[in-house]
């Protein structure tokens, strides 16, 4: 009898290890080029892996042009002008603030400076010094500090807390320069998560955002993190927050997709449930996200974020044709969840894309049958 129990335990352990291995590999794989089962994404006009842009979730040519100019010339004025001409309460301003801050942070990591060397991201320091009353520069600086804290320090350490406290002060300065701008408060949501604001303080911050931009998708995504189980909430609190936002979303809002992000944030490390990605909770969230992207404005800059996450769930759920429809819209850019969680976002995206193509063709699909 004891031997039987040992054998059963070994079988269960093997199953768990198999699931864990599949989870780490994304439960997908590629066959070698030239293999008879290999499907070629190039047949659909998809970009090669090395051409995928990991900086942004979707196209923003004005931003790319200005980023290139600023980094080549180390002159901040192009960034200043672009932000000054970007709608204050819109999603694109928040994305551009993140992009400029991220560029400066990456430059500093690549060129930390030293004796006789100018550190990277010097243009942002000059921006803050020469244009102290510029709201755009203040917001970028606050976001830069937040990104530095997460990238260079460990949450819970004194170093992390010191940088985050500096970021909190920078958010306050940015808010004073632009009272109606939600971006400084959205930046502070990450500070709130990192420093562990009490719920009452967090909710007061959230109300300031709702007063300025009640349907801001980027703000809701940032706030969702606070309510997640891995930070200061729980699965139920995160789901409740996401579902309440989706329920009050106006027609054409991408907030209807927020529950899908809540599901993603609470995926099990080891999935022991057969058909999990066809389960009711996942299916309902996927349908909400599909409805959101079909109803949203074509130029909504947050559409790409939703479509990237849809690709992940649609591939996992073996809904190949629907995954291909999303890929036809977003291909070329991979700067979004879930790919950015990987050390190589382009490679991770390429695996899922190849699997979508293979599944589509295995079920009778071809470039000719895919709507354009």
Tab-separated table of C-alpha atoms in Angstrom:
chain	number	residue	atom	x	y	z
A	1	UNK	CA	0.000	0.000	0.000
A	2	UNK	CA	2.852	2.366	0.829
A	3	UNK	CA	4.414	1.677	-2.574
A	4	UNK	CA	1.108	2.621	-4.234
A	5	UNK	CA	1.028	5.927	-2.373
A	6	UNK	CA	4.642	6.625	-3.372
A	7	UNK	CA	3.863	5.899	-7.020
A	8	UNK	CA	0.825	8.177	-6.919
A	9	UNK	CA	2.904	10.944	-5.364
A	10	UNK	CA	5.554	10.577	-8.067
A	11	UNK	CA	2.920	10.785	-10.802
A	12	UNK	CA	1.445	13.934	-9.292
A	13	UNK	CA	4.906	15.492	-8.871
A	14	UNK	CA	5.732	14.728	-12.481
A	15	UNK	CA	2.497	16.338	-13.634
A	16	UNK	CA	3.163	19.465	-11.590
A	17	UNK	CA	6.724	19.741	-12.905
A	18	UNK	CA	5.460	19.320	-16.458
A	19	UNK	CA	2.925	22.106	-15.994
A	20	UNK	CA	5.550	24.347	-14.404
A	21	UNK	CA	7.905	23.705	-17.298
A	22	UNK	CA	5.155	24.514	-19.776
A	23	UNK	CA	4.307	27.675	-17.849
A	24	UNK	CA	7.929	28.847	-17.980
A	25	UNK	CA	8.142	28.173	-21.695
A	26	UNK	CA	4.745	29.767	-22.282
A	27	UNK	CA	3.331	26.301	-23.104
A	28	UNK	CA	4.288	26.887	-26.721
A	29	UNK	CA	7.218	26.027	-28.903
A	30	UNK	CA	8.656	26.379	-32.375
A	31	UNK	CA	9.802	23.683	-34.759
A	32	UNK	CA	13.082	24.280	-36.626
A	33	UNK	CA	12.951	26.235	-39.909
A	34	UNK	CA	12.344	23.914	-42.834
A	35	UNK	CA	10.442	21.412	-40.696
A	36	UNK	CA	7.423	20.059	-42.600
A	37	UNK	CA	5.101	21.364	-39.856
A	38	UNK	CA	6.633	24.836	-39.846
A	39	UNK	CA	4.333	27.733	-40.737
A	40	UNK	CA	5.859	30.891	-42.128
A	41	UNK	CA	4.547	34.160	-40.621
A	42	UNK	CA	6.210	36.038	-43.496
A	43	UNK	CA	3.465	34.707	-45.777
A	44	UNK	CA	1.090	37.062	-43.946
A	45	UNK	CA	3.293	40.102	-44.324
A	46	UNK	CA	4.401	40.020	-40.685
A	47	UNK	CA	7.632	41.746	-39.698
A	48	UNK	CA	10.734	39.680	-39.038
A	49	UNK	CA	11.566	39.181	-35.370
A	50	UNK	CA	14.595	41.482	-35.565
A	51	UNK	CA	12.389	44.246	-37.005
A	52	UNK	CA	9.864	44.233	-34.156
A	53	UNK	CA	9.810	47.513	-32.219
A	54	UNK	CA	10.047	46.751	-28.487
A	55	UNK	CA	9.682	50.388	-27.395
A	56	UNK	CA	5.971	50.921	-27.926
A	57	UNK	CA	2.755	48.867	-28.123
A	58	UNK	CA	1.673	50.531	-31.353
A	59	UNK	CA	2.679	53.205	-33.833
A	60	UNK	CA	3.257	56.844	-32.863
A	61	UNK	CA	5.453	58.265	-35.597
A	62	UNK	CA	5.520	61.766	-34.131
A	63	UNK	CA	6.899	60.361	-30.892
A	64	UNK	CA	9.485	58.219	-32.671
A	65	UNK	CA	10.676	61.164	-34.750
A	66	UNK	CA	11.026	63.397	-31.692
A	67	UNK	CA	12.708	60.685	-29.622
A	68	UNK	CA	15.253	60.172	-32.384
A	69	UNK	CA	15.899	63.932	-32.609
A	70	UNK	CA	16.238	64.378	-28.840
A	71	UNK	CA	18.592	61.460	-28.420
A	72	UNK	CA	20.757	62.470	-31.369
A	73	UNK	CA	20.959	66.143	-30.481
A	74	UNK	CA	20.546	65.867	-26.683
A	75	UNK	CA	18.218	68.877	-27.036
A	76	UNK	CA	15.004	68.511	-25.022
A	77	UNK	CA	12.988	71.151	-26.879
A	78	UNK	CA	11.447	68.745	-29.364
A	79	UNK	CA	10.039	66.697	-26.485
A	80	UNK	CA	8.827	69.850	-24.773
A	81	UNK	CA	6.973	70.994	-27.903
A	82	UNK	CA	5.419	67.581	-28.552
A	83	UNK	CA	4.018	67.293	-25.021
A	84	UNK	CA	2.795	70.897	-25.102
A	85	UNK	CA	0.757	70.021	-28.192
A	86	UNK	CA	-0.621	66.747	-26.799
A	87	UNK	CA	-4.093	66.698	-25.262
A	88	UNK	CA	-3.797	66.917	-21.480
A	89	UNK	CA	-6.438	64.377	-20.468
A	90	UNK	CA	-5.815	61.932	-23.302
A	91	UNK	CA	-4.156	58.527	-23.237
A	92	UNK	CA	-1.433	59.592	-25.668
A	93	UNK	CA	0.050	62.204	-23.335
A	94	UNK	CA	0.516	59.565	-20.638
A	95	UNK	CA	2.156	57.192	-23.132
A	96	UNK	CA	4.496	59.900	-24.378
A	97	UNK	CA	5.508	60.889	-20.850
A	98	UNK	CA	6.330	57.239	-20.190
A	99	UNK	CA	8.299	56.980	-23.427
A	100	UNK	CA	10.451	60.050	-22.782
A	101	UNK	CA	11.115	58.981	-19.201
A	102	UNK	CA	11.954	55.459	-20.324
A	103	UNK	CA	14.348	56.747	-22.976
A	104	UNK	CA	16.193	58.871	-20.414
A	105	UNK	CA	16.306	55.990	-17.942
A	106	UNK	CA	17.668	53.599	-20.563
A	107	UNK	CA	20.303	56.129	-21.632
A	108	UNK	CA	21.454	56.496	-18.025
A	109	UNK	CA	21.688	52.736	-17.606
A	110	UNK	CA	23.761	52.454	-20.785
A	111	UNK	CA	25.958	55.441	-19.911
A	112	UNK	CA	26.031	55.890	-16.121
A	113	UNK	CA	28.794	58.468	-16.402
A	114	UNK	CA	32.021	58.717	-14.474
A	115	UNK	CA	35.222	60.673	-14.505
A	116	UNK	CA	35.229	62.838	-17.618
A	117	UNK	CA	32.016	61.250	-18.952
A	118	UNK	CA	28.583	62.788	-19.339
A	119	UNK	CA	25.849	60.474	-18.051
A	120	UNK	CA	23.036	59.419	-20.357
A	121	UNK	CA	19.726	61.244	-20.201
A	122	UNK	CA	21.454	64.592	-19.695
A	123	UNK	CA	18.807	66.272	-21.855
A	124	UNK	CA	16.166	65.583	-19.194
A	125	UNK	CA	18.275	67.185	-16.456
A	126	UNK	CA	18.834	70.237	-18.681
A	127	UNK	CA	15.090	70.347	-19.407
A	128	UNK	CA	14.244	70.521	-15.716
A	129	UNK	CA	16.972	73.084	-15.032
A	130	UNK	CA	16.147	75.422	-17.920
A	131	UNK	CA	12.349	75.099	-17.906
A	132	UNK	CA	11.420	74.644	-14.271
A	133	UNK	CA	7.830	75.810	-14.872
A	134	UNK	CA	7.239	73.456	-17.791
A	135	UNK	CA	4.554	70.939	-16.813
A	136	UNK	CA	5.623	68.383	-19.412
A	137	UNK	CA	9.209	68.289	-18.212
A	138	UNK	CA	8.070	67.993	-14.600
A	139	UNK	CA	5.837	65.022	-15.441
A	140	UNK	CA	8.599	63.276	-17.400
A	141	UNK	CA	11.027	63.809	-14.509
A	142	UNK	CA	8.555	62.312	-12.014
A	143	UNK	CA	8.012	59.256	-14.219
A	144	UNK	CA	11.779	58.969	-14.748
A	145	UNK	CA	12.303	58.711	-10.983
A	146	UNK	CA	9.595	56.061	-10.708
A	147	UNK	CA	11.197	53.980	-13.448
A	148	UNK	CA	14.615	54.397	-11.846
A	149	UNK	CA	13.277	53.094	-8.546
A	150	UNK	CA	11.793	49.967	-10.098
A	151	UNK	CA	14.802	49.324	-12.338
A	152	UNK	CA	17.697	50.016	-10.005
A	153	UNK	CA	16.477	49.224	-6.488
A	154	UNK	CA	14.613	46.468	-4.668
A	155	UNK	CA	11.166	47.233	-3.230
A	156	UNK	CA	11.311	47.407	0.533
A	157	UNK	CA	14.904	48.649	0.704
A	158	UNK	CA	15.977	52.093	1.896
A	159	UNK	CA	17.330	52.895	-1.575
A	160	UNK	CA	13.972	52.125	-3.174
A	161	UNK	CA	12.063	54.140	-0.586
A	162	UNK	CA	14.347	57.173	-0.978
A	163	UNK	CA	13.923	57.261	-4.767
A	164	UNK	CA	10.169	56.767	-4.469
A	165	UNK	CA	9.862	59.566	-1.917
A	166	UNK	CA	11.725	61.817	-4.346
A	167	UNK	CA	9.335	60.708	-7.099
A	168	UNK	CA	6.354	61.498	-4.869
A	169	UNK	CA	7.649	65.032	-4.341
A	170	UNK	CA	8.227	65.378	-8.100
A	171	UNK	CA	4.621	64.289	-8.751
A	172	UNK	CA	3.430	67.035	-6.411
A	173	UNK	CA	5.509	69.641	-8.255
A	174	UNK	CA	4.186	68.477	-11.621
A	175	UNK	CA	0.598	68.582	-10.360
A	176	UNK	CA	0.998	72.181	-9.191
A	177	UNK	CA	2.227	73.211	-12.642
A	178	UNK	CA	-0.805	71.694	-14.397
A	179	UNK	CA	-3.788	71.452	-12.015
A	180	UNK	CA	-6.085	69.846	-14.585
A	181	UNK	CA	-3.570	67.286	-15.867
A	182	UNK	CA	-4.200	63.726	-14.603
A	183	UNK	CA	-0.710	62.504	-15.592
A	184	UNK	CA	1.167	63.525	-12.398
A	185	UNK	CA	-1.442	61.666	-10.348
A	186	UNK	CA	-1.245	58.634	-12.651
A	187	UNK	CA	2.532	58.610	-12.127
A	188	UNK	CA	1.898	58.707	-8.382
A	189	UNK	CA	-0.176	55.513	-8.620
A	190	UNK	CA	3.091	53.633	-9.120
A	191	UNK	CA	4.556	55.455	-6.132
A	192	UNK	CA	1.518	54.434	-4.098
A	193	UNK	CA	2.076	50.815	-5.031
A	194	UNK	CA	5.789	50.939	-4.284
A	195	UNK	CA	5.479	52.715	-0.939
A	196	UNK	CA	2.340	50.851	0.080
A	197	UNK	CA	-0.064	53.728	0.590
A	198	UNK	CA	-2.850	52.908	3.047
A	199	UNK	CA	-6.114	52.289	1.196
A	200	UNK	CA	-7.681	55.549	2.340
A	201	UNK	CA	-4.717	57.528	0.986
A	202	UNK	CA	-4.740	55.544	-2.258
A	203	UNK	CA	-8.459	56.138	-2.745
A	204	UNK	CA	-7.994	59.872	-2.211
A	205	UNK	CA	-5.359	59.842	-4.944
A	206	UNK	CA	-7.676	57.846	-7.189
A	207	UNK	CA	-10.484	60.364	-6.733
A	208	UNK	CA	-8.191	63.117	-8.003
A	209	UNK	CA	-7.696	61.136	-11.193
A	210	UNK	CA	-11.399	60.409	-11.600
A	211	UNK	CA	-12.115	64.133	-11.259
A	212	UNK	CA	-9.805	64.850	-14.200
A	213	UNK	CA	-10.085	61.810	-16.468
A	214	UNK	CA	-12.733	59.336	-15.237
A	215	UNK	CA	-12.390	56.929	-18.176
A	216	UNK	CA	-8.588	56.978	-18.576
A	217	UNK	CA	-7.568	53.423	-19.471
A	218	UNK	CA	-3.899	53.901	-18.599
A	219	UNK	CA	-4.840	55.189	-15.152
A	220	UNK	CA	-7.085	52.191	-14.538
A	221	UNK	CA	-4.339	49.780	-15.564
A	222	UNK	CA	-1.936	51.460	-13.139
A	223	UNK	CA	-4.505	51.446	-10.321
A	224	UNK	CA	-5.341	47.787	-10.943
A	225	UNK	CA	-1.812	46.840	-9.915
A	226	UNK	CA	-2.375	48.250	-6.424
A	227	UNK	CA	-5.478	46.077	-5.949
A	228	UNK	CA	-3.788	42.876	-7.148
A	229	UNK	CA	-3.005	40.030	-4.800
A	230	UNK	CA	0.752	40.402	-5.314
A	231	UNK	CA	0.693	43.983	-4.023
A	232	UNK	CA	-1.847	45.452	-1.607
A	233	UNK	CA	-5.125	43.774	-2.482
A	234	UNK	CA	-6.500	40.395	-3.459
A	235	UNK	CA	-7.904	38.561	-6.441
A	236	UNK	CA	-11.436	39.530	-5.396
A	237	UNK	CA	-10.549	43.210	-4.926
A	238	UNK	CA	-8.791	43.356	-8.299
A	239	UNK	CA	-11.683	41.640	-10.064
A	240	UNK	CA	-14.194	43.932	-8.348
A	241	UNK	CA	-12.239	47.041	-9.353
A	242	UNK	CA	-11.947	45.881	-12.973
A	243	UNK	CA	-15.561	44.767	-13.291
A	244	UNK	CA	-16.896	47.986	-11.746
A	245	UNK	CA	-14.847	50.053	-14.209
A	246	UNK	CA	-16.086	47.929	-17.124
A	247	UNK	CA	-19.695	48.250	-15.971
A	248	UNK	CA	-19.620	52.048	-15.909
A	249	UNK	CA	-17.579	52.401	-19.106
A	250	UNK	CA	-19.234	54.584	-21.750
A	251	UNK	CA	-19.822	53.302	-25.261
A	252	UNK	CA	-16.542	53.058	-27.149
A	253	UNK	CA	-14.384	52.892	-24.013
A	254	UNK	CA	-11.665	50.278	-23.686
A	255	UNK	CA	-12.421	49.941	-19.973
A	256	UNK	CA	-14.619	46.978	-20.924
A	257	UNK	CA	-11.316	45.113	-21.415
A	258	UNK	CA	-10.048	45.768	-17.870
A	259	UNK	CA	-11.277	42.414	-16.456
A	260	UNK	CA	-8.978	40.610	-18.903
A	261	UNK	CA	-6.001	42.403	-17.352
A	262	UNK	CA	-7.223	41.377	-13.885
A	263	UNK	CA	-7.386	37.750	-15.024
A	264	UNK	CA	-3.881	37.990	-16.468
A	265	UNK	CA	-2.466	39.424	-13.234
A	266	UNK	CA	-3.844	36.433	-11.309
A	267	UNK	CA	-2.940	33.565	-13.620
A	268	UNK	CA	-1.812	30.528	-11.613
A	269	UNK	CA	1.904	29.805	-11.571
A	270	UNK	CA	1.044	26.173	-12.194
A	271	UNK	CA	-2.147	25.469	-14.116
A	272	UNK	CA	-3.638	22.114	-13.123
A	273	UNK	CA	-7.044	22.827	-14.679
A	274	UNK	CA	-7.637	21.328	-18.095
A	275	UNK	CA	-9.282	23.852	-20.380
A	276	UNK	CA	-8.505	26.784	-18.097
A	277	UNK	CA	-8.242	29.147	-21.057
A	278	UNK	CA	-11.691	28.051	-22.224
A	279	UNK	CA	-13.170	28.501	-18.735
A	280	UNK	CA	-16.108	30.821	-18.074
A	281	UNK	CA	-14.072	33.503	-16.296
A	282	UNK	CA	-11.492	33.689	-19.088
A	283	UNK	CA	-14.054	33.461	-21.879
A	284	UNK	CA	-16.155	36.253	-20.367
A	285	UNK	CA	-13.110	38.514	-19.992
A	286	UNK	CA	-11.934	37.778	-23.542
A	287	UNK	CA	-15.370	38.570	-24.970
A	288	UNK	CA	-15.410	41.859	-23.057
A	289	UNK	CA	-12.023	42.783	-24.485
A	290	UNK	CA	-13.051	41.823	-28.024
A	291	UNK	CA	-16.154	43.971	-27.699
A	292	UNK	CA	-14.019	46.836	-26.411
A	293	UNK	CA	-11.588	46.866	-29.344
A	294	UNK	CA	-14.414	46.507	-31.870
A	295	UNK	CA	-16.280	49.453	-30.332
A	296	UNK	CA	-13.341	51.771	-29.618
A	297	UNK	CA	-12.151	54.582	-31.864
A	298	UNK	CA	-9.654	53.304	-34.440
A	299	UNK	CA	-7.136	55.924	-33.274
A	300	UNK	CA	-7.413	55.106	-29.556
A	301	UNK	CA	-3.760	54.638	-28.514
A	302	UNK	CA	-4.706	52.078	-25.839
A	303	UNK	CA	-6.196	49.680	-28.373
A	304	UNK	CA	-2.797	48.106	-28.980
A	305	UNK	CA	-2.409	47.227	-25.284
A	306	UNK	CA	-5.694	45.330	-25.320
A	307	UNK	CA	-4.994	43.596	-28.626
A	308	UNK	CA	-1.580	42.349	-27.463
A	309	UNK	CA	-3.115	40.756	-24.378
A	310	UNK	CA	-5.892	39.299	-26.505
A	311	UNK	CA	-3.297	37.549	-28.666
A	312	UNK	CA	-1.924	35.857	-25.550
A	313	UNK	CA	-5.326	34.593	-24.392
A	314	UNK	CA	-6.652	33.714	-27.846
A	315	UNK	CA	-3.567	31.628	-28.636
A	316	UNK	CA	-3.745	29.911	-25.244
A	317	UNK	CA	-7.437	29.239	-25.891
A	318	UNK	CA	-6.647	27.887	-29.387
A	319	UNK	CA	-8.842	30.506	-31.024
A	320	UNK	CA	-6.489	30.789	-33.960
A	321	UNK	CA	-8.489	32.853	-36.449
A	322	UNK	CA	-9.339	35.464	-33.822
A	323	UNK	CA	-5.691	35.623	-32.761
A	324	UNK	CA	-4.685	36.173	-36.376
A	325	UNK	CA	-7.185	39.025	-36.703
A	326	UNK	CA	-5.505	40.784	-33.785
A	327	UNK	CA	-2.015	40.135	-35.127
A	328	UNK	CA	-2.901	41.733	-38.445
A	329	UNK	CA	-3.560	44.980	-36.565
A	330	UNK	CA	-0.685	45.099	-34.061
A	331	UNK	CA	2.199	43.334	-35.777
A	332	UNK	CA	5.422	45.320	-35.814
A	333	UNK	CA	5.273	46.593	-32.223
A	334	UNK	CA	5.691	44.518	-29.049
A	335	UNK	CA	6.101	47.068	-26.243
A	336	UNK	CA	3.134	45.824	-24.213
A	337	UNK	CA	2.003	43.119	-21.831
A	338	UNK	CA	2.582	40.229	-21.805
A	339	UNK	CA	5.701	40.391	-23.972
A	340	UNK	CA	7.471	43.067	-21.904
A	341	UNK	CA	7.618	40.663	-18.949
A	342	UNK	CA	10.061	38.550	-20.969
A	343	UNK	CA	13.789	39.197	-21.168
A	344	UNK	CA	13.336	39.127	-24.962
A	345	UNK	CA	9.895	40.598	-25.792
A	346	UNK	CA	10.343	40.222	-29.556
A	347	UNK	CA	11.183	36.531	-29.276
A	348	UNK	CA	8.251	35.872	-26.942
A	349	UNK	CA	5.852	37.629	-29.299
A	350	UNK	CA	7.303	35.763	-32.287
A	351	UNK	CA	6.629	32.401	-30.610
A	352	UNK	CA	2.970	33.204	-30.043
A	353	UNK	CA	2.639	34.649	-33.526
A	354	UNK	CA	4.124	31.527	-35.086
A	355	UNK	CA	1.825	29.315	-33.049
A	356	UNK	CA	-1.189	31.369	-34.156
A	357	UNK	CA	-0.158	30.961	-37.797
A	358	UNK	CA	0.409	27.231	-37.375
A	359	UNK	CA	-2.929	26.727	-35.629
A	360	UNK	CA	-4.727	28.819	-38.220
A	361	UNK	CA	-3.270	26.853	-41.124
A	362	UNK	CA	-3.827	23.496	-39.388
A	363	UNK	CA	-7.528	24.352	-39.356
A	364	UNK	CA	-7.724	25.230	-43.039
A	365	UNK	CA	-6.665	28.867	-42.914
A	366	UNK	CA	-4.310	30.596	-45.336
A	367	UNK	CA	-3.268	34.140	-46.247
A	368	UNK	CA	-6.085	34.153	-48.807
A	369	UNK	CA	-8.776	33.355	-46.235
A	370	UNK	CA	-7.700	35.956	-43.678
A	371	UNK	CA	-9.704	39.218	-43.808
A	372	UNK	CA	-7.605	42.312	-44.469
